[in-house]
mmCIF file of C-alpha atoms in Angstrom:
data_model
loop_
_atom_site.group_PDB
_atom_site.id
_atom_site.type_symbol
_atom_site.label_atom_id
_atom_site.label_comp_id
_atom_site.label_asym_id
_atom_site.label_seq_id
_atom_site.Cartn_x
_atom_site.Cartn_y
_atom_site.Cartn_z
ATOM 1 C CA UNK L 1 0.080 -0.054 -0.024
ATOM 2 C CA UNK L 2 2.925 2.151 0.979
ATOM 3 C CA UNK L 3 4.494 1.543 -2.318
ATOM 4 C CA UNK L 4 1.319 2.418 -4.141
ATOM 5 C CA UNK L 5 0.929 5.637 -2.398
ATOM 6 C CA UNK L 6 4.623 6.653 -3.256
ATOM 7 C CA UNK L 7 4.161 5.722 -6.899
ATOM 8 C CA UNK L 8 1.047 7.973 -6.934
ATOM 9 C CA UNK L 9 3.020 10.633 -5.465
ATOM 10 C CA UNK L 10 5.790 10.513 -7.868
ATOM 11 C CA UNK L 11 3.408 10.549 -10.569
ATOM 12 C CA UNK L 12 1.485 13.667 -9.292
ATOM 13 C CA UNK L 13 5.075 15.355 -8.657
ATOM 14 C CA UNK L 14 5.953 14.495 -12.429
ATOM 15 C CA UNK L 15 2.725 15.784 -13.776
ATOM 16 C CA UNK L 16 2.943 19.094 -11.559
ATOM 17 C CA UNK L 17 6.383 19.457 -13.117
ATOM 18 C CA UNK L 18 5.297 18.970 -16.545
ATOM 19 C CA UNK L 19 2.437 21.292 -15.986
ATOM 20 C CA UNK L 20 4.870 23.914 -14.646
ATOM 21 C CA UNK L 21 6.961 23.490 -17.844
ATOM 22 C CA UNK L 22 3.937 23.694 -20.057
ATOM 23 C CA UNK L 23 2.877 26.855 -18.432
ATOM 24 C CA UNK L 24 6.182 28.501 -18.949
ATOM 25 C CA UNK L 25 5.795 27.973 -22.628
ATOM 26 C CA UNK L 26 4.381 31.562 -23.739
ATOM 27 C CA UNK L 27 2.133 30.178 -26.716
ATOM 28 C CA UNK L 28 -1.051 27.907 -26.331
ATOM 29 C CA UNK L 29 0.330 24.363 -25.812
ATOM 30 C CA UNK L 30 -1.487 21.080 -25.067
ATOM 31 C CA UNK L 31 -0.250 17.635 -24.436
ATOM 32 C CA UNK L 32 -2.440 15.014 -25.975
ATOM 33 C CA UNK L 33 -2.480 11.049 -26.050
ATOM 34 C CA UNK L 34 -4.106 9.236 -29.169
ATOM 35 C CA UNK L 35 -6.522 6.695 -27.951
ATOM 36 C CA UNK L 36 -8.074 4.636 -30.693
ATOM 37 C CA UNK L 37 -7.423 7.262 -33.265
ATOM 38 C CA UNK L 38 -8.563 10.280 -31.087
ATOM 39 C CA UNK L 39 -6.341 12.842 -29.514
ATOM 40 C CA UNK L 40 -7.230 12.966 -25.726
ATOM 41 C CA UNK L 41 -6.291 15.999 -23.922
ATOM 42 C CA UNK L 42 -3.810 15.207 -20.964
ATOM 43 C CA UNK L 43 -2.520 18.517 -20.164
ATOM 44 C CA UNK L 44 -3.233 21.974 -21.480
ATOM 45 C CA UNK L 45 -1.067 24.938 -20.480
ATOM 46 C CA UNK L 46 -2.708 28.237 -19.246
ATOM 47 C CA UNK L 47 -2.314 29.794 -22.616
ATOM 48 C CA UNK L 48 -4.121 27.144 -24.360
ATOM 49 C CA UNK L 49 -7.072 27.406 -21.907
ATOM 50 C CA UNK L 50 -7.043 31.096 -22.161
ATOM 51 C CA UNK L 51 -6.820 31.434 -26.102
ATOM 52 C CA UNK L 52 -9.329 28.667 -26.470
ATOM 53 C CA UNK L 53 -11.704 29.926 -23.665
ATOM 54 C CA UNK L 54 -11.923 26.554 -22.405
ATOM 55 C CA UNK L 55 -11.587 25.341 -18.523
ATOM 56 C CA UNK L 56 -9.439 22.606 -17.489
ATOM 57 C CA UNK L 57 -12.486 20.567 -16.692
ATOM 58 C CA UNK L 58 -13.830 20.725 -19.925
ATOM 59 C CA UNK L 59 -10.515 19.894 -21.702
ATOM 60 C CA UNK L 60 -9.367 17.159 -19.446
ATOM 61 C CA UNK L 61 -9.956 13.586 -20.906
ATOM 62 C CA UNK L 62 -11.647 15.083 -23.893
ATOM 63 C CA UNK L 63 -11.309 14.511 -27.730
ATOM 64 C CA UNK L 64 -9.473 17.680 -28.807
ATOM 65 C CA UNK L 65 -10.770 17.336 -32.154
ATOM 66 C CA UNK L 66 -14.581 17.271 -30.854
ATOM 67 C CA UNK L 67 -13.637 20.462 -28.835
ATOM 68 C CA UNK L 68 -12.017 22.806 -31.148
ATOM 69 C CA UNK L 69 -12.395 21.384 -34.931
ATOM 70 C CA UNK L 70 -15.303 22.251 -37.091
ATOM 71 C CA UNK L 71 -16.861 19.415 -38.890
ATOM 72 C CA UNK L 72 -15.907 20.861 -42.430
ATOM 73 C CA UNK L 73 -12.087 20.319 -41.179
ATOM 74 C CA UNK L 74 -12.466 16.821 -40.237
ATOM 75 C CA UNK L 75 -10.808 15.510 -43.517
ATOM 76 C CA UNK L 76 -7.695 17.718 -42.928
ATOM 77 C CA UNK L 77 -7.555 16.733 -39.099
ATOM 78 C CA UNK L 78 -7.507 12.916 -40.137
ATOM 79 C CA UNK L 79 -4.511 13.444 -42.328
ATOM 80 C CA UNK L 80 -2.888 15.517 -39.673
ATOM 81 C CA UNK L 81 -3.665 13.011 -36.925
ATOM 82 C CA UNK L 82 -2.583 10.016 -38.986
ATOM 83 C CA UNK L 83 0.885 11.898 -39.734
ATOM 84 C CA UNK L 84 1.433 12.577 -35.799
ATOM 85 C CA UNK L 85 0.626 8.808 -35.224
ATOM 86 C CA UNK L 86 3.333 7.668 -37.731
ATOM 87 C CA UNK L 87 5.778 9.782 -35.792
ATOM 88 C CA UNK L 88 5.944 12.534 -38.386
ATOM 89 C CA UNK L 89 5.964 16.390 -37.143
ATOM 90 C CA UNK L 90 3.317 18.598 -38.414
ATOM 91 C CA UNK L 91 3.481 22.383 -39.253
ATOM 92 C CA UNK L 92 0.546 24.020 -41.056
ATOM 93 C CA UNK L 93 -2.230 26.475 -40.863
ATOM 94 C CA UNK L 94 -5.283 25.205 -39.422
ATOM 95 C CA UNK L 95 -8.658 26.968 -38.436
ATOM 96 C CA UNK L 96 -10.151 26.072 -35.171
ATOM 97 C CA UNK L 97 -13.116 27.270 -32.963
ATOM 98 C CA UNK L 98 -12.744 28.674 -29.485
ATOM 99 C CA UNK L 99 -15.261 27.608 -26.670
ATOM 100 C CA UNK L 100 -17.308 30.655 -27.316
ATOM 101 C CA UNK L 101 -17.754 29.826 -31.132
ATOM 102 C CA UNK L 102 -15.363 32.238 -32.560
ATOM 103 C CA UNK L 103 -13.047 30.554 -35.593
ATOM 104 C CA UNK L 104 -9.674 31.601 -35.694
ATOM 105 C CA UNK L 105 -6.562 30.914 -37.799
ATOM 106 C CA UNK L 106 -3.514 29.100 -36.256
ATOM 107 C CA UNK L 107 -0.213 27.898 -36.848
ATOM 108 C CA UNK L 108 -0.161 24.426 -35.735
ATOM 109 C CA UNK L 109 3.120 22.646 -34.902
ATOM 110 C CA UNK L 110 2.901 19.224 -33.568
ATOM 111 C CA UNK L 111 5.312 16.217 -32.719
ATOM 112 C CA UNK L 112 5.474 13.165 -30.624
ATOM 113 C CA UNK L 113 6.838 13.774 -27.232
ATOM 114 C CA UNK L 114 9.056 10.603 -27.603
ATOM 115 C CA UNK L 115 9.768 8.385 -30.674
ATOM 116 C CA UNK L 116 7.170 5.636 -31.146
ATOM 117 C CA UNK L 117 4.990 7.072 -28.437
ATOM 118 C CA UNK L 118 1.331 7.915 -28.654
ATOM 119 C CA UNK L 119 1.734 11.232 -26.563
ATOM 120 C CA UNK L 120 1.905 14.399 -28.738
ATOM 121 C CA UNK L 121 3.006 18.029 -27.829
ATOM 122 C CA UNK L 122 1.189 20.713 -29.837
ATOM 123 C CA UNK L 123 1.570 24.400 -30.065
ATOM 124 C CA UNK L 124 -1.226 26.798 -31.472
ATOM 125 C CA UNK L 125 0.107 30.157 -32.592
ATOM 126 C CA UNK L 126 -2.779 32.532 -33.346
ATOM 127 C CA UNK L 127 -2.124 34.186 -36.503
ATOM 128 C CA UNK L 128 -5.783 35.485 -37.069
ATOM 129 C CA UNK L 129 -4.610 38.943 -37.077
ATOM 130 C CA UNK L 130 -1.956 38.732 -39.454
ATOM 131 C CA UNK L 131 -4.131 36.792 -41.954
ATOM 132 C CA UNK L 132 -6.539 39.528 -41.736
ATOM 133 C CA UNK L 133 -3.709 42.300 -42.166
ATOM 134 C CA UNK L 134 -2.401 40.392 -45.202
ATOM 135 C CA UNK L 135 -5.767 40.029 -46.776
ATOM 136 C CA UNK L 136 -6.484 43.818 -46.130
ATOM 137 C CA UNK L 137 -3.040 44.581 -47.758
ATOM 138 C CA UNK L 138 -3.846 42.282 -50.653
ATOM 139 C CA UNK L 139 -7.294 44.146 -51.195
ATOM 140 C CA UNK L 140 -5.734 47.573 -50.729
ATOM 141 C CA UNK L 141 -3.034 46.631 -53.320
ATOM 142 C CA UNK L 142 -5.402 45.565 -55.832
ATOM 143 C CA UNK L 143 -7.678 48.569 -55.515
ATOM 144 C CA UNK L 144 -4.626 50.747 -55.967
ATOM 145 C CA UNK L 145 -3.685 49.057 -59.112
ATOM 146 C CA UNK L 146 -7.287 49.242 -60.464
ATOM 147 C CA UNK L 147 -7.166 52.923 -59.732
ATOM 148 C CA UNK L 148 -3.907 53.374 -61.295
ATOM 149 C CA UNK L 149 -5.149 51.493 -64.491
ATOM 150 C CA UNK L 150 -8.259 53.520 -64.834
ATOM 151 C CA UNK L 151 -6.325 56.947 -64.126
ATOM 152 C CA UNK L 152 -3.783 55.933 -66.921
ATOM 153 C CA UNK L 153 -6.156 54.916 -69.285
ATOM 154 C CA UNK L 154 -8.334 58.136 -68.873
ATOM 155 C CA UNK L 155 -5.049 60.072 -69.231
ATOM 156 C CA UNK L 156 -3.583 58.006 -72.128
ATOM 157 C CA UNK L 157 -6.397 58.479 -74.356
ATOM 158 C CA UNK L 158 -6.728 62.423 -74.346
ATOM 159 C CA UNK L 159 -2.811 62.527 -74.405
ATOM 160 C CA UNK L 160 -2.545 60.259 -77.476
ATOM 161 C CA UNK L 161 -5.100 62.378 -79.256
ATOM 162 C CA UNK L 162 -2.902 65.610 -78.487
ATOM 163 C CA UNK L 163 0.163 64.035 -79.495
ATOM 164 C CA UNK L 164 -1.361 62.886 -82.595
ATOM 165 C CA UNK L 165 -2.488 66.530 -83.421
ATOM 166 C CA UNK L 166 0.766 68.149 -82.254
ATOM 167 C CA UNK L 167 2.751 65.779 -84.843
ATOM 168 C CA UNK L 168 0.208 67.119 -87.627
ATOM 169 C CA UNK L 169 1.029 70.631 -86.714
ATOM 170 C CA UNK L 170 4.806 70.166 -86.375
ATOM 171 C CA UNK L 171 4.839 68.876 -90.003
ATOM 172 C CA UNK L 172 3.304 72.299 -91.017
ATOM 173 C CA UNK L 173 5.412 74.783 -88.603
ATOM 174 C CA UNK L 174 8.848 74.697 -87.133
ATOM 175 C CA UNK L 175 8.352 76.694 -83.796
ATOM 176 C CA UNK L 176 10.073 76.254 -80.366
ATOM 177 C CA UNK L 177 6.477 76.300 -78.952
ATOM 178 C CA UNK L 178 5.823 72.894 -80.561
ATOM 179 C CA UNK L 179 8.999 71.323 -78.886
ATOM 180 C CA UNK L 180 8.014 72.875 -75.701
ATOM 181 C CA UNK L 181 4.523 71.226 -75.857
ATOM 182 C CA UNK L 182 6.143 67.924 -77.083
ATOM 183 C CA UNK L 183 8.458 68.047 -73.924
ATOM 184 C CA UNK L 184 5.320 68.346 -71.761
ATOM 185 C CA UNK L 185 3.702 65.552 -73.554
ATOM 186 C CA UNK L 186 6.615 63.222 -72.941
ATOM 187 C CA UNK L 187 6.718 64.285 -69.123
ATOM 188 C CA UNK L 188 3.005 63.429 -68.939
ATOM 189 C CA UNK L 189 3.636 60.019 -70.568
ATOM 190 C CA UNK L 190 6.391 59.515 -68.074
ATOM 191 C CA UNK L 191 4.275 60.400 -65.214
ATOM 192 C CA UNK L 192 1.372 57.977 -66.326
ATOM 193 C CA UNK L 193 3.842 55.009 -66.506
ATOM 194 C CA UNK L 194 5.551 55.793 -63.109
ATOM 195 C CA UNK L 195 1.997 56.036 -61.518
ATOM 196 C CA UNK L 196 1.253 52.356 -62.892
ATOM 197 C CA UNK L 197 4.682 51.261 -61.927
ATOM 198 C CA UNK L 198 4.275 52.645 -58.126
ATOM 199 C CA UNK L 199 1.047 50.824 -57.869
ATOM 200 C CA UNK L 200 2.505 47.690 -58.836
ATOM 201 C CA UNK L 201 5.654 47.694 -56.962
ATOM 202 C CA UNK L 202 3.823 47.125 -53.620
ATOM 203 C CA UNK L 203 2.652 43.910 -54.267
ATOM 204 C CA UNK L 204 3.996 41.189 -52.409
ATOM 205 C CA UNK L 205 6.920 39.200 -54.186
ATOM 206 C CA UNK L 206 6.137 35.543 -54.433
ATOM 207 C CA UNK L 207 9.245 34.158 -56.363
ATOM 208 C CA UNK L 208 12.744 34.809 -55.734
ATOM 209 C CA UNK L 209 15.952 33.918 -57.690
ATOM 210 C CA UNK L 210 19.857 34.170 -57.696
ATOM 211 C CA UNK L 211 20.732 37.611 -59.166
ATOM 212 C CA UNK L 212 24.514 38.892 -59.689
ATOM 213 C CA UNK L 213 24.655 42.499 -58.566
ATOM 214 C CA UNK L 214 27.334 43.058 -61.163
ATOM 215 C CA UNK L 215 25.443 41.738 -64.172
ATOM 216 C CA UNK L 216 22.219 43.576 -62.879
ATOM 217 C CA UNK L 217 23.958 46.817 -62.520
ATOM 218 C CA UNK L 218 25.554 46.989 -65.929
ATOM 219 C CA UNK L 219 22.350 45.881 -67.566
ATOM 220 C CA UNK L 220 20.750 49.071 -66.090
ATOM 221 C CA UNK L 221 23.786 51.225 -66.827
ATOM 222 C CA UNK L 222 23.563 50.468 -70.529
ATOM 223 C CA UNK L 223 19.979 52.091 -70.388
ATOM 224 C CA UNK L 224 21.203 55.103 -68.386
ATOM 225 C CA UNK L 225 21.628 57.401 -71.413
ATOM 226 C CA UNK L 226 24.577 58.981 -70.353
ATOM 227 C CA UNK L 227 28.093 59.106 -71.992
ATOM 228 C CA UNK L 228 30.385 60.832 -69.456
ATOM 229 C CA UNK L 229 29.136 59.587 -66.136
ATOM 230 C CA UNK L 230 31.367 56.683 -64.476
ATOM 231 C CA UNK L 231 30.228 53.523 -62.850
ATOM 232 C CA UNK L 232 32.343 51.763 -60.439
ATOM 233 C CA UNK L 233 31.152 48.283 -59.142
ATOM 234 C CA UNK L 234 32.981 46.984 -56.055
ATOM 235 C CA UNK L 235 30.963 43.859 -55.427
ATOM 236 C CA UNK L 236 30.845 40.210 -56.699
ATOM 237 C CA UNK L 237 27.998 39.244 -54.979
ATOM 238 C CA UNK L 238 24.894 37.099 -55.614
ATOM 239 C CA UNK L 239 21.706 37.887 -53.839
ATOM 240 C CA UNK L 240 18.230 36.534 -53.446
ATOM 241 C CA UNK L 241 15.803 38.775 -55.264
ATOM 242 C CA UNK L 242 13.326 39.358 -57.760
ATOM 243 C CA UNK L 243 15.543 39.891 -60.865
ATOM 244 C CA UNK L 244 12.989 42.373 -62.830
ATOM 245 C CA UNK L 245 11.974 44.337 -59.592
ATOM 246 C CA UNK L 246 15.818 44.793 -58.698
ATOM 247 C CA UNK L 247 16.596 46.068 -62.125
ATOM 248 C CA UNK L 248 14.000 48.627 -61.748
ATOM 249 C CA UNK L 249 15.428 49.502 -58.447
ATOM 250 C CA UNK L 250 18.991 50.168 -59.812
ATOM 251 C CA UNK L 251 17.626 51.696 -63.080
ATOM 252 C CA UNK L 252 15.942 54.399 -60.704
ATOM 253 C CA UNK L 253 18.730 54.841 -58.563
ATOM 254 C CA UNK L 254 21.037 55.347 -61.326
ATOM 255 C CA UNK L 255 19.007 57.808 -63.026
ATOM 256 C CA UNK L 256 18.481 59.745 -59.825
ATOM 257 C CA UNK L 257 22.235 59.926 -59.358
ATOM 258 C CA UNK L 258 22.577 61.297 -62.997
ATOM 259 C CA UNK L 259 19.792 63.722 -62.792
ATOM 260 C CA UNK L 260 21.247 65.234 -59.547
ATOM 261 C CA UNK L 261 24.963 64.543 -59.871
ATOM 262 C CA UNK L 262 25.189 65.526 -63.626
ATOM 263 C CA UNK L 263 26.337 64.025 -66.738
ATOM 264 C CA UNK L 264 29.941 63.576 -65.152
ATOM 265 C CA UNK L 265 28.690 61.912 -62.129
ATOM 266 C CA UNK L 266 30.762 59.035 -60.628
ATOM 267 C CA UNK L 267 28.479 56.303 -59.336
ATOM 268 C CA UNK L 268 29.697 53.488 -56.903
ATOM 269 C CA UNK L 269 27.871 50.240 -56.139
ATOM 270 C CA UNK L 270 29.451 48.102 -53.244
ATOM 271 C CA UNK L 271 28.697 45.650 -50.454
ATOM 272 C CA UNK L 272 27.295 46.047 -46.908
ATOM 273 C CA UNK L 273 27.176 43.018 -44.269
ATOM 274 C CA UNK L 274 23.665 42.317 -45.159
ATOM 275 C CA UNK L 275 23.132 44.342 -48.164
ATOM 276 C CA UNK L 276 24.552 46.695 -50.720
ATOM 277 C CA UNK L 277 24.821 50.505 -51.454
ATOM 278 C CA UNK L 278 24.818 52.888 -54.236
ATOM 279 C CA UNK L 279 26.395 56.283 -53.982
ATOM 280 C CA UNK L 280 27.480 59.166 -56.204
ATOM 281 C CA UNK L 281 29.883 62.269 -55.967
ATOM 282 C CA UNK L 282 26.921 64.665 -56.555
ATOM 283 C CA UNK L 283 25.720 67.445 -54.417
ATOM 284 C CA UNK L 284 24.133 65.057 -51.924
ATOM 285 C CA UNK L 285 20.885 65.205 -50.176
ATOM 286 C CA UNK L 286 20.383 67.718 -47.119
ATOM 287 C CA UNK L 287 19.657 65.975 -43.978
ATOM 288 C CA UNK L 288 16.522 67.978 -43.280
ATOM 289 C CA UNK L 289 15.217 66.611 -46.925
ATOM 290 C CA UNK L 290 16.062 62.694 -46.192
ATOM 291 C CA UNK L 291 12.789 61.868 -44.763
ATOM 292 C CA UNK L 292 11.028 63.289 -47.753
ATOM 293 C CA UNK L 293 12.905 61.965 -50.778
ATOM 294 C CA UNK L 294 10.967 58.626 -50.722
ATOM 295 C CA UNK L 295 7.342 60.229 -50.803
ATOM 296 C CA UNK L 296 5.580 59.964 -54.185
ATOM 297 C CA UNK L 297 5.916 63.283 -56.041
ATOM 298 C CA UNK L 298 8.745 64.723 -54.232
ATOM 299 C CA UNK L 299 11.308 66.168 -56.504
ATOM 300 C CA UNK L 300 13.717 68.944 -56.649
ATOM 301 C CA UNK L 301 14.424 69.056 -60.187
ATOM 302 C CA UNK L 302 12.423 70.087 -63.207
ATOM 303 C CA UNK L 303 13.018 67.103 -65.173
ATOM 304 C CA UNK L 304 12.185 64.577 -62.418
ATOM 305 C CA UNK L 305 8.724 63.198 -61.854
ATOM 306 C CA UNK L 306 9.179 62.574 -58.227
ATOM 307 C CA UNK L 307 8.200 58.999 -58.438
ATOM 308 C CA UNK L 308 11.561 57.260 -59.046
ATOM 309 C CA UNK L 309 12.724 56.972 -55.328
ATOM 310 C CA UNK L 310 8.981 56.232 -54.131
ATOM 311 C CA UNK L 311 9.156 53.269 -56.448
ATOM 312 C CA UNK L 312 12.666 52.210 -55.118
ATOM 313 C CA UNK L 313 11.183 52.346 -51.782
ATOM 314 C CA UNK L 314 8.014 49.957 -52.601
ATOM 315 C CA UNK L 315 10.444 47.556 -54.197
ATOM 316 C CA UNK L 316 12.832 47.605 -51.347
ATOM 317 C CA UNK L 317 9.712 46.878 -48.766
ATOM 318 C CA UNK L 318 8.229 44.337 -51.120
ATOM 319 C CA UNK L 319 11.479 42.249 -50.656
ATOM 320 C CA UNK L 320 11.238 42.903 -46.843
ATOM 321 C CA UNK L 321 14.542 44.926 -47.091
ATOM 322 C CA UNK L 322 15.203 48.416 -45.652
ATOM 323 C CA UNK L 323 16.557 51.496 -47.223
ATOM 324 C CA UNK L 324 18.232 54.543 -45.662
ATOM 325 C CA UNK L 325 20.164 57.752 -47.196
ATOM 326 C CA UNK L 326 23.208 59.044 -45.747
ATOM 327 C CA UNK L 327 26.356 60.926 -47.140
ATOM 328 C CA UNK L 328 28.585 59.305 -49.466
ATOM 329 C CA UNK L 329 32.509 59.496 -49.149
ATOM 330 C CA UNK L 330 32.818 62.220 -51.706
ATOM 331 C CA UNK L 331 29.897 64.018 -50.023
ATOM 332 C CA UNK L 332 27.071 62.968 -52.577
ATOM 333 C CA UNK L 333 24.325 60.786 -51.857
ATOM 334 C CA UNK L 334 24.510 57.242 -50.415
ATOM 335 C CA UNK L 335 21.506 54.866 -50.375
ATOM 336 C CA UNK L 336 22.039 51.780 -48.242
ATOM 337 C CA UNK L 337 19.670 48.608 -48.785
ATOM 338 C CA UNK L 338 19.861 46.140 -45.636
ATOM 339 C CA UNK L 339 18.264 42.787 -44.609
ATOM 340 C CA UNK L 340 19.217 41.358 -47.906
ATOM 341 C CA UNK L 341 19.817 37.462 -48.400
ATOM 342 C CA UNK L 342 23.185 36.950 -49.567
ATOM 343 C CA UNK L 343 23.952 33.951 -51.441
ATOM 344 C CA UNK L 344 27.528 34.246 -52.573
#
């Protein structure tokens, strides 16, 4: 009798110790044991009870699936349970219902407590708010692109008509005013294209590839339309990026350097610990203006549209990177992009 009492006391101590360990985990965690294919709750931590709004009495000895799984999710749950019972860990998004009927989205991580055992330790990280934010961001991005398409269409049609009439007049007259109007038309076309590009650059990047910084910068430099400027590349790195958007990023930064630094500007591209920089030896950007340079429409020249650096920022943020502007070694502008995944 004494041995039985001692064994029971040891089991209670072990259970209390395990409960303390589980309560120290800052996310909803539950220990279940499979019995005839059903995950029976053995020990939930406090976070689990609070998140799912269930008491220990409601949870203890009950089937976890019957408590928190919607009937429509039983097919998915059956696959998860089979995987866990075969000793394979699980990590996937699931929808689960709380005790008061609210349906929420969780990232489920589950794995056997010991190899070959029936006990499973599972954590449920609530990602409902994150998913809602992603959906809202996706909706706003779609709305912005639709708006940009409508605006550009409504602007392009009358602009094309104006360009056509101007070409007709230009065949008959040779006047400086015609060239001024033509320049204005070209600027309007550039603004329309920039509006469209700005709307699209904020979209989340789905696919990344290996991109050589040297090759990417050289491709963009060829189209920079300058004969006297100098390019220096002090990098041989390969990074993980969307190649098309990275070319747009460098294209805009190179044009920005030439517009502000002049045709004989020297542009340098080099490495940072977790990224790269592009700087010039032009006049630089005053410190008081650096918070505004990435705003759409902000420009300090007559030839710029004010969208180039806004597009750069959208591309950077779509990659999950960061961009800052500071002084270059020669006193010009230096843009530093960090948070980049370096491959080589």
